[in-house]
Amino acid sequence: MNHPVQKASGRVSAQTEATRVPVGIAVRTSLVFLVLCGLLYPLVTTGAAQLLMPKQANGSLIEDRSGNVVGSELIGQSFTDPKYFHGRLSSIEYDGAGSGSNNYAPSNPEMLERTKAEIEAWKKNNPGVPARELPIDLVTNSGSGLDPHITPKSAEVQIPRVSERTGIAEAELKRLVKEHTEGRDFGVFGEPRVHVLKLNLALQELLEHD
């Protein structure tokens, strides 16, 4: 007859072995998925992106004529010099490390004060263009705070100021804005827009040639 202690010891050993089996499976499965998802998948997707769309994969970078990287097609920049075209406001100073803006209601006091200040600054720097002609996107944030585009109208209303500060004829600046106006995606999605950095780079080239 088997001793009770021996029977209990046999049951414990069987339970321990039964526990080891699923633990071993879990460890091996975790290692497999770690290699697949943490190593192979990123390598494959990165390689495919570099092969099929290297410009986009590397940040859609914009270079000047000397080949120096001056920005990205995806992130706006702050232009304050009155001889250049200005972009939208950004409550995050176009910080690409994050995105978003204060979700203020139209009646929010801080937003109203900021908008009034921008309108007053517009009147001071653009005396030839009445505030009633000021497009709304020049005094408001985009949802991300990173939008690099403005509407064609927002570029056109800045032409008198830019012309006065640079000495470039308004007709030439209108041509420049038209050349840098992007249409709707696939002719359907979105609205016509102007990339402010690209427009200012073209403007800078004109200034250097004069």
PDB file of C-alpha atoms in Angstrom:
ATOM      1  CA  MET A   1       0.000   0.000   0.000  1.00  0.00           C
ATOM      2  CA  ASN A   2       1.291   3.447  -0.951  1.00  0.00           C
ATOM      3  CA  HIS A   3       1.929   5.872   1.858  1.00  0.00           C
ATOM      4  CA  PRO A   4      -0.398   8.981   1.875  1.00  0.00           C
ATOM      5  CA  VAL A   5       2.608  11.294   1.835  1.00  0.00           C
ATOM      6  CA  GLN A   6       3.916   9.624  -1.317  1.00  0.00           C
ATOM      7  CA  LYS A   7       0.514  10.020  -2.995  1.00  0.00           C
ATOM      8  CA  ALA A   8       0.386  13.716  -2.099  1.00  0.00           C
ATOM      9  CA  SER A   9       3.924  14.213  -3.368  1.00  0.00           C
ATOM     10  CA  GLY A  10       2.988  12.587  -6.660  1.00  0.00           C
ATOM     11  CA  ARG A  11       0.007  14.880  -7.084  1.00  0.00           C
ATOM     12  CA  VAL A  12       2.134  17.973  -6.374  1.00  0.00           C
ATOM     13  CA  SER A  13       4.748  16.893  -8.915  1.00  0.00           C
ATOM     14  CA  ALA A  14       2.059  16.339 -11.556  1.00  0.00           C
ATOM     15  CA  GLN A  15       0.520  19.749 -10.835  1.00  0.00           C
ATOM     16  CA  THR A  16       3.942  21.424 -11.036  1.00  0.00           C
ATOM     17  CA  GLU A  17       4.666  19.789 -14.372  1.00  0.00           C
ATOM     18  CA  ALA A  18       1.230  20.767 -15.661  1.00  0.00           C
ATOM     19  CA  THR A  19       1.933  24.372 -14.649  1.00  0.00           C
ATOM     20  CA  ARG A  20       5.311  24.403 -16.382  1.00  0.00           C
ATOM     21  CA  VAL A  21       3.804  23.443 -19.739  1.00  0.00           C
ATOM     22  CA  PRO A  22       1.556  26.542 -20.260  1.00  0.00           C
ATOM     23  CA  VAL A  23       4.268  28.811 -18.812  1.00  0.00           C
ATOM     24  CA  GLY A  24       6.750  27.441 -21.335  1.00  0.00           C
ATOM     25  CA  ILE A  25       4.256  27.953 -24.174  1.00  0.00           C
ATOM     26  CA  ALA A  26       3.592  31.525 -23.035  1.00  0.00           C
ATOM     27  CA  VAL A  27       7.322  32.335 -22.901  1.00  0.00           C
ATOM     28  CA  ARG A  28       7.992  30.862 -26.342  1.00  0.00           C
ATOM     29  CA  THR A  29       4.953  32.625 -27.824  1.00  0.00           C
ATOM     30  CA  SER A  30       6.059  35.930 -26.321  1.00  0.00           C
ATOM     31  CA  LEU A  31       9.539  35.536 -27.791  1.00  0.00           C
ATOM     32  CA  VAL A  32       8.118  34.726 -31.224  1.00  0.00           C
ATOM     33  CA  PHE A  33       5.840  37.773 -31.234  1.00  0.00           C
ATOM     34  CA  LEU A  34       8.650  39.929 -29.842  1.00  0.00           C
ATOM     35  CA  VAL A  35      10.796  39.035 -32.832  1.00  0.00           C
ATOM     36  CA  LEU A  36       7.925  39.330 -35.324  1.00  0.00           C
ATOM     37  CA  CYS A  37       6.382  42.571 -34.059  1.00  0.00           C
ATOM     38  CA  GLY A  38       9.395  44.215 -32.483  1.00  0.00           C
ATOM     39  CA  LEU A  39      12.021  43.439 -35.114  1.00  0.00           C
ATOM     40  CA  LEU A  40      10.815  41.931 -38.388  1.00  0.00           C
ATOM     41  CA  TYR A  41       7.653  44.035 -38.838  1.00  0.00           C
ATOM     42  CA  PRO A  42       9.415  47.398 -38.277  1.00  0.00           C
ATOM     43  CA  LEU A  43      12.245  46.358 -40.594  1.00  0.00           C
ATOM     44  CA  VAL A  44       9.843  45.308 -43.354  1.00  0.00           C
ATOM     45  CA  THR A  45       7.612  48.389 -43.097  1.00  0.00           C
ATOM     46  CA  THR A  46      10.590  50.759 -42.864  1.00  0.00           C
ATOM     47  CA  GLY A  47      12.268  49.092 -45.826  1.00  0.00           C
ATOM     48  CA  ALA A  48       9.064  49.200 -47.889  1.00  0.00           C
ATOM     49  CA  ALA A  49       8.539  52.875 -47.027  1.00  0.00           C
ATOM     50  CA  GLN A  50      12.117  53.769 -47.973  1.00  0.00           C
ATOM     51  CA  LEU A  51      11.723  51.894 -51.247  1.00  0.00           C
ATOM     52  CA  LEU A  52       8.267  53.094 -52.266  1.00  0.00           C
ATOM     53  CA  MET A  53       8.075  56.604 -50.761  1.00  0.00           C
ATOM     54  CA  PRO A  54      11.460  57.698 -49.392  1.00  0.00           C
ATOM     55  CA  LYS A  55      10.601  61.410 -49.284  1.00  0.00           C
ATOM     56  CA  GLN A  56       7.504  60.873 -47.129  1.00  0.00           C
ATOM     57  CA  ALA A  57       9.235  58.253 -44.986  1.00  0.00           C
ATOM     58  CA  ASN A  58      11.995  60.722 -44.136  1.00  0.00           C
ATOM     59  CA  GLY A  59       9.608  63.476 -43.050  1.00  0.00           C
ATOM     60  CA  SER A  60       8.723  65.205 -46.345  1.00  0.00           C
ATOM     61  CA  LEU A  61      11.669  67.546 -45.843  1.00  0.00           C
ATOM     62  CA  ILE A  62      12.070  70.775 -47.797  1.00  0.00           C
ATOM     63  CA  GLU A  63      15.501  71.907 -48.967  1.00  0.00           C
ATOM     64  CA  ASP A  64      16.677  75.267 -50.222  1.00  0.00           C
ATOM     65  CA  ARG A  65      18.666  75.725 -53.420  1.00  0.00           C
ATOM     66  CA  SER A  66      21.878  74.888 -51.567  1.00  0.00           C
ATOM     67  CA  GLY A  67      20.495  71.557 -50.407  1.00  0.00           C
ATOM     68  CA  ASN A  68      20.063  72.640 -46.796  1.00  0.00           C
ATOM     69  CA  VAL A  69      16.995  71.300 -44.995  1.00  0.00           C
ATOM     70  CA  VAL A  70      14.840  74.272 -44.017  1.00  0.00           C
ATOM     71  CA  GLY A  71      11.624  72.593 -42.919  1.00  0.00           C
ATOM     72  CA  SER A  72       8.977  70.008 -43.635  1.00  0.00           C
ATOM     73  CA  GLU A  73       5.954  69.971 -45.901  1.00  0.00           C
ATOM     74  CA  LEU A  74       3.921  68.749 -42.922  1.00  0.00           C
ATOM     75  CA  ILE A  75       4.783  71.329 -40.247  1.00  0.00           C
ATOM     76  CA  GLY A  76       4.365  75.080 -40.473  1.00  0.00           C
ATOM     77  CA  GLN A  77       6.803  77.731 -39.329  1.00  0.00           C
ATOM     78  CA  SER A  78       6.399  81.114 -37.715  1.00  0.00           C
ATOM     79  CA  PHE A  79       7.227  84.063 -39.980  1.00  0.00           C
ATOM     80  CA  THR A  80       7.229  87.479 -38.316  1.00  0.00           C
ATOM     81  CA  ASP A  81       9.296  89.576 -40.736  1.00  0.00           C
ATOM     82  CA  PRO A  82       6.777  91.782 -42.602  1.00  0.00           C
ATOM     83  CA  LYS A  83       8.557  91.258 -45.921  1.00  0.00           C
ATOM     84  CA  TYR A  84       7.514  87.598 -45.907  1.00  0.00           C
ATOM     85  CA  PHE A  85       4.118  85.949 -46.101  1.00  0.00           C
ATOM     86  CA  HIS A  86       2.792  84.926 -42.692  1.00  0.00           C
ATOM     87  CA  GLY A  87       1.074  81.668 -41.805  1.00  0.00           C
ATOM     88  CA  ARG A  88      -1.584  80.744 -39.292  1.00  0.00           C
ATOM     89  CA  LEU A  89      -1.368  81.275 -35.560  1.00  0.00           C
ATOM     90  CA  SER A  90      -0.015  78.400 -33.516  1.00  0.00           C
ATOM     91  CA  SER A  91      -0.600  78.186 -29.770  1.00  0.00           C
ATOM     92  CA  ILE A  92       2.197  75.585 -29.609  1.00  0.00           C
ATOM     93  CA  GLU A  93       4.675  77.609 -31.694  1.00  0.00           C
ATOM     94  CA  TYR A  94       4.653  74.924 -34.398  1.00  0.00           C
ATOM     95  CA  ASP A  95       6.336  72.467 -32.028  1.00  0.00           C
ATOM     96  CA  GLY A  96       6.461  69.204 -33.961  1.00  0.00           C
ATOM     97  CA  ALA A  97       6.944  67.220 -30.740  1.00  0.00           C
ATOM     98  CA  GLY A  98       3.216  67.521 -30.134  1.00  0.00           C
ATOM     99  CA  SER A  99       0.085  68.823 -31.726  1.00  0.00           C
ATOM    100  CA  GLY A 100      -3.155  70.391 -30.659  1.00  0.00           C
ATOM    101  CA  SER A 101      -4.534  73.743 -29.685  1.00  0.00           C
ATOM    102  CA  ASN A 102      -6.773  75.092 -26.958  1.00  0.00           C
ATOM    103  CA  ASN A 103     -10.316  74.021 -27.684  1.00  0.00           C
ATOM    104  CA  TYR A 104     -11.777  77.443 -26.957  1.00  0.00           C
ATOM    105  CA  ALA A 105     -15.393  78.340 -27.553  1.00  0.00           C
ATOM    106  CA  PRO A 106     -16.022  81.448 -29.709  1.00  0.00           C
ATOM    107  CA  SER A 107     -16.922  83.368 -26.548  1.00  0.00           C
ATOM    108  CA  ASN A 108     -13.763  82.436 -24.630  1.00  0.00           C
ATOM    109  CA  PRO A 109     -12.219  85.659 -23.223  1.00  0.00           C
ATOM    110  CA  GLU A 110      -8.631  84.618 -23.916  1.00  0.00           C
ATOM    111  CA  MET A 111      -9.405  83.749 -27.506  1.00  0.00           C
ATOM    112  CA  LEU A 112     -11.289  87.006 -28.010  1.00  0.00           C
ATOM    113  CA  GLU A 113      -8.367  89.034 -26.630  1.00  0.00           C
ATOM    114  CA  ARG A 114      -5.888  87.169 -28.785  1.00  0.00           C
ATOM    115  CA  THR A 115      -8.017  87.667 -31.880  1.00  0.00           C
ATOM    116  CA  LYS A 116      -8.420  91.375 -31.150  1.00  0.00           C
ATOM    117  CA  ALA A 117      -4.655  91.704 -30.718  1.00  0.00           C
ATOM    118  CA  GLU A 118      -4.039  89.985 -34.051  1.00  0.00           C
ATOM    119  CA  ILE A 119      -6.534  92.245 -35.805  1.00  0.00           C
ATOM    120  CA  GLU A 120      -4.858  95.333 -34.338  1.00  0.00           C
ATOM    121  CA  ALA A 121      -1.466  94.034 -35.454  1.00  0.00           C
ATOM    122  CA  TRP A 122      -2.917  93.475 -38.916  1.00  0.00           C
ATOM    123  CA  LYS A 123      -4.203  97.045 -39.099  1.00  0.00           C
ATOM    124  CA  LYS A 124      -0.773  98.349 -38.117  1.00  0.00           C
ATOM    125  CA  ASN A 125       1.228  96.250 -40.582  1.00  0.00           C
ATOM    126  CA  ASN A 126      -1.291  96.240 -43.438  1.00  0.00           C
ATOM    127  CA  PRO A 127      -2.846  99.721 -43.512  1.00  0.00           C
ATOM    128  CA  GLY A 128      -3.896  99.305 -47.137  1.00  0.00           C
ATOM    129  CA  VAL A 129      -6.078  96.259 -46.454  1.00  0.00           C
ATOM    130  CA  PRO A 130      -9.172  96.773 -44.225  1.00  0.00           C
ATOM    131  CA  ALA A 131      -9.661  94.361 -41.340  1.00  0.00           C
ATOM    132  CA  ARG A 132     -12.990  93.308 -42.828  1.00  0.00           C
ATOM    133  CA  GLU A 133     -11.015  91.680 -45.672  1.00  0.00           C
ATOM    134  CA  LEU A 134      -8.859  89.693 -43.257  1.00  0.00           C
ATOM    135  CA  PRO A 135      -9.493  85.943 -43.759  1.00  0.00           C
ATOM    136  CA  ILE A 136     -10.369  84.078 -40.592  1.00  0.00           C
ATOM    137  CA  ASP A 137      -7.538  81.562 -40.936  1.00  0.00           C
ATOM    138  CA  LEU A 138      -4.940  84.305 -40.384  1.00  0.00           C
ATOM    139  CA  VAL A 139      -6.246  85.014 -36.879  1.00  0.00           C
ATOM    140  CA  THR A 140      -7.148  81.492 -35.737  1.00  0.00           C
ATOM    141  CA  ASN A 141      -5.322  78.273 -34.891  1.00  0.00           C
ATOM    142  CA  SER A 142      -5.690  75.130 -36.901  1.00  0.00           C
ATOM    143  CA  GLY A 143      -6.809  72.052 -34.997  1.00  0.00           C
ATOM    144  CA  SER A 144      -3.265  70.683 -34.799  1.00  0.00           C
ATOM    145  CA  GLY A 145      -1.433  73.972 -34.421  1.00  0.00           C
ATOM    146  CA  LEU A 146       0.980  72.712 -37.089  1.00  0.00           C
ATOM    147  CA  ASP A 147      -0.844  73.576 -40.326  1.00  0.00           C
ATOM    148  CA  PRO A 148       1.726  74.790 -42.903  1.00  0.00           C
ATOM    149  CA  HIS A 149      -0.938  76.096 -45.303  1.00  0.00           C
ATOM    150  CA  ILE A 150      -3.099  79.173 -45.666  1.00  0.00           C
ATOM    151  CA  THR A 151      -5.891  79.853 -48.124  1.00  0.00           C
ATOM    152  CA  PRO A 152      -5.033  81.598 -51.412  1.00  0.00           C
ATOM    153  CA  LYS A 153      -7.059  84.585 -50.202  1.00  0.00           C
ATOM    154  CA  SER A 154      -4.904  84.785 -47.059  1.00  0.00           C
ATOM    155  CA  ALA A 155      -1.806  84.992 -49.238  1.00  0.00           C
ATOM    156  CA  GLU A 156      -3.328  87.541 -51.618  1.00  0.00           C
ATOM    157  CA  VAL A 157      -4.289  90.021 -48.882  1.00  0.00           C
ATOM    158  CA  GLN A 158      -0.663  90.096 -47.763  1.00  0.00           C
ATOM    159  CA  ILE A 159       0.637  91.069 -51.205  1.00  0.00           C
ATOM    160  CA  PRO A 160       0.442  94.872 -50.699  1.00  0.00           C
ATOM    161  CA  ARG A 161       2.575  94.655 -47.536  1.00  0.00           C
ATOM    162  CA  VAL A 162       5.096  92.249 -49.032  1.00  0.00           C
ATOM    163  CA  SER A 163       5.323  94.364 -52.188  1.00  0.00           C
ATOM    164  CA  GLU A 164       5.989  97.519 -50.178  1.00  0.00           C
ATOM    165  CA  ARG A 165       8.660  95.863 -48.016  1.00  0.00           C
ATOM    166  CA  THR A 166      10.452  94.028 -50.837  1.00  0.00           C
ATOM    167  CA  GLY A 167       9.969  96.353 -53.799  1.00  0.00           C
ATOM    168  CA  ILE A 168       8.606  93.470 -55.889  1.00  0.00           C
ATOM    169  CA  ALA A 169       5.629  94.423 -58.052  1.00  0.00           C
ATOM    170  CA  GLU A 170       2.237  93.207 -56.867  1.00  0.00           C
ATOM    171  CA  ALA A 171       1.606  91.567 -60.233  1.00  0.00           C
ATOM    172  CA  GLU A 172       4.759  89.483 -59.782  1.00  0.00           C
ATOM    173  CA  LEU A 173       3.711  88.481 -56.281  1.00  0.00           C
ATOM    174  CA  LYS A 174       0.241  87.518 -57.500  1.00  0.00           C
ATOM    175  CA  ARG A 175       1.894  85.279 -60.074  1.00  0.00           C
ATOM    176  CA  LEU A 176       4.018  83.733 -57.337  1.00  0.00           C
ATOM    177  CA  VAL A 177       0.991  83.013 -55.162  1.00  0.00           C
ATOM    178  CA  LYS A 178      -0.866  81.480 -58.087  1.00  0.00           C
ATOM    179  CA  GLU A 179       2.100  79.246 -58.929  1.00  0.00           C
ATOM    180  CA  HIS A 180       2.202  77.970 -55.346  1.00  0.00           C
ATOM    181  CA  THR A 181      -1.516  77.400 -54.946  1.00  0.00           C
ATOM    182  CA  GLU A 182      -2.193  73.692 -54.524  1.00  0.00           C
ATOM    183  CA  GLY A 183      -5.520  72.322 -55.725  1.00  0.00           C
ATOM    184  CA  ARG A 184      -7.860  69.872 -54.044  1.00  0.00           C
ATOM    185  CA  ASP A 185      -6.476  66.377 -53.517  1.00  0.00           C
ATOM    186  CA  PHE A 186      -7.565  64.201 -56.444  1.00  0.00           C
ATOM    187  CA  GLY A 187      -9.609  67.204 -57.526  1.00  0.00           C
ATOM    188  CA  VAL A 188     -12.211  66.511 -54.835  1.00  0.00           C
ATOM    189  CA  PHE A 189     -10.870  66.464 -51.273  1.00  0.00           C
ATOM    190  CA  GLY A 190      -9.922  69.517 -49.268  1.00  0.00           C
ATOM    191  CA  GLU A 191      -9.635  73.112 -50.424  1.00  0.00           C
ATOM    192  CA  PRO A 192      -7.108  75.058 -52.522  1.00  0.00           C
ATOM    193  CA  ARG A 193      -4.199  76.089 -50.312  1.00  0.00           C
ATOM    194  CA  VAL A 194      -0.776  77.714 -50.285  1.00  0.00           C
ATOM    195  CA  HIS A 195       2.239  76.272 -48.486  1.00  0.00           C
ATOM    196  CA  VAL A 196       3.714  79.281 -46.692  1.00  0.00           C
ATOM    197  CA  LEU A 197       7.306  78.027 -46.449  1.00  0.00           C
ATOM    198  CA  LYS A 198       7.468  77.087 -50.138  1.00  0.00           C
ATOM    199  CA  LEU A 199       5.997  80.457 -51.084  1.00  0.00           C
ATOM    200  CA  ASN A 200       8.553  82.319 -48.966  1.00  0.00           C
ATOM    201  CA  LEU A 201      11.415  80.294 -50.403  1.00  0.00           C
ATOM    202  CA  ALA A 202      10.305  81.335 -53.883  1.00  0.00           C
ATOM    203  CA  LEU A 203      10.031  84.916 -52.656  1.00  0.00           C
ATOM    204  CA  GLN A 204      13.550  84.725 -51.250  1.00  0.00           C
ATOM    205  CA  GLU A 205      14.849  83.585 -54.635  1.00  0.00           C
ATOM    206  CA  LEU A 206      13.248  86.616 -56.260  1.00  0.00           C
ATOM    207  CA  LEU A 207      14.883  88.874 -53.705  1.00  0.00           C
ATOM    208  CA  GLU A 208      18.293  87.322 -54.310  1.00  0.00           C
ATOM    209  CA  HIS A 209      17.973  87.778 -58.071  1.00  0.00           C
ATOM    210  CA  ASP A 210      17.058  91.453 -57.792  1.00  0.00           C
TER     211      ASP A 210
END
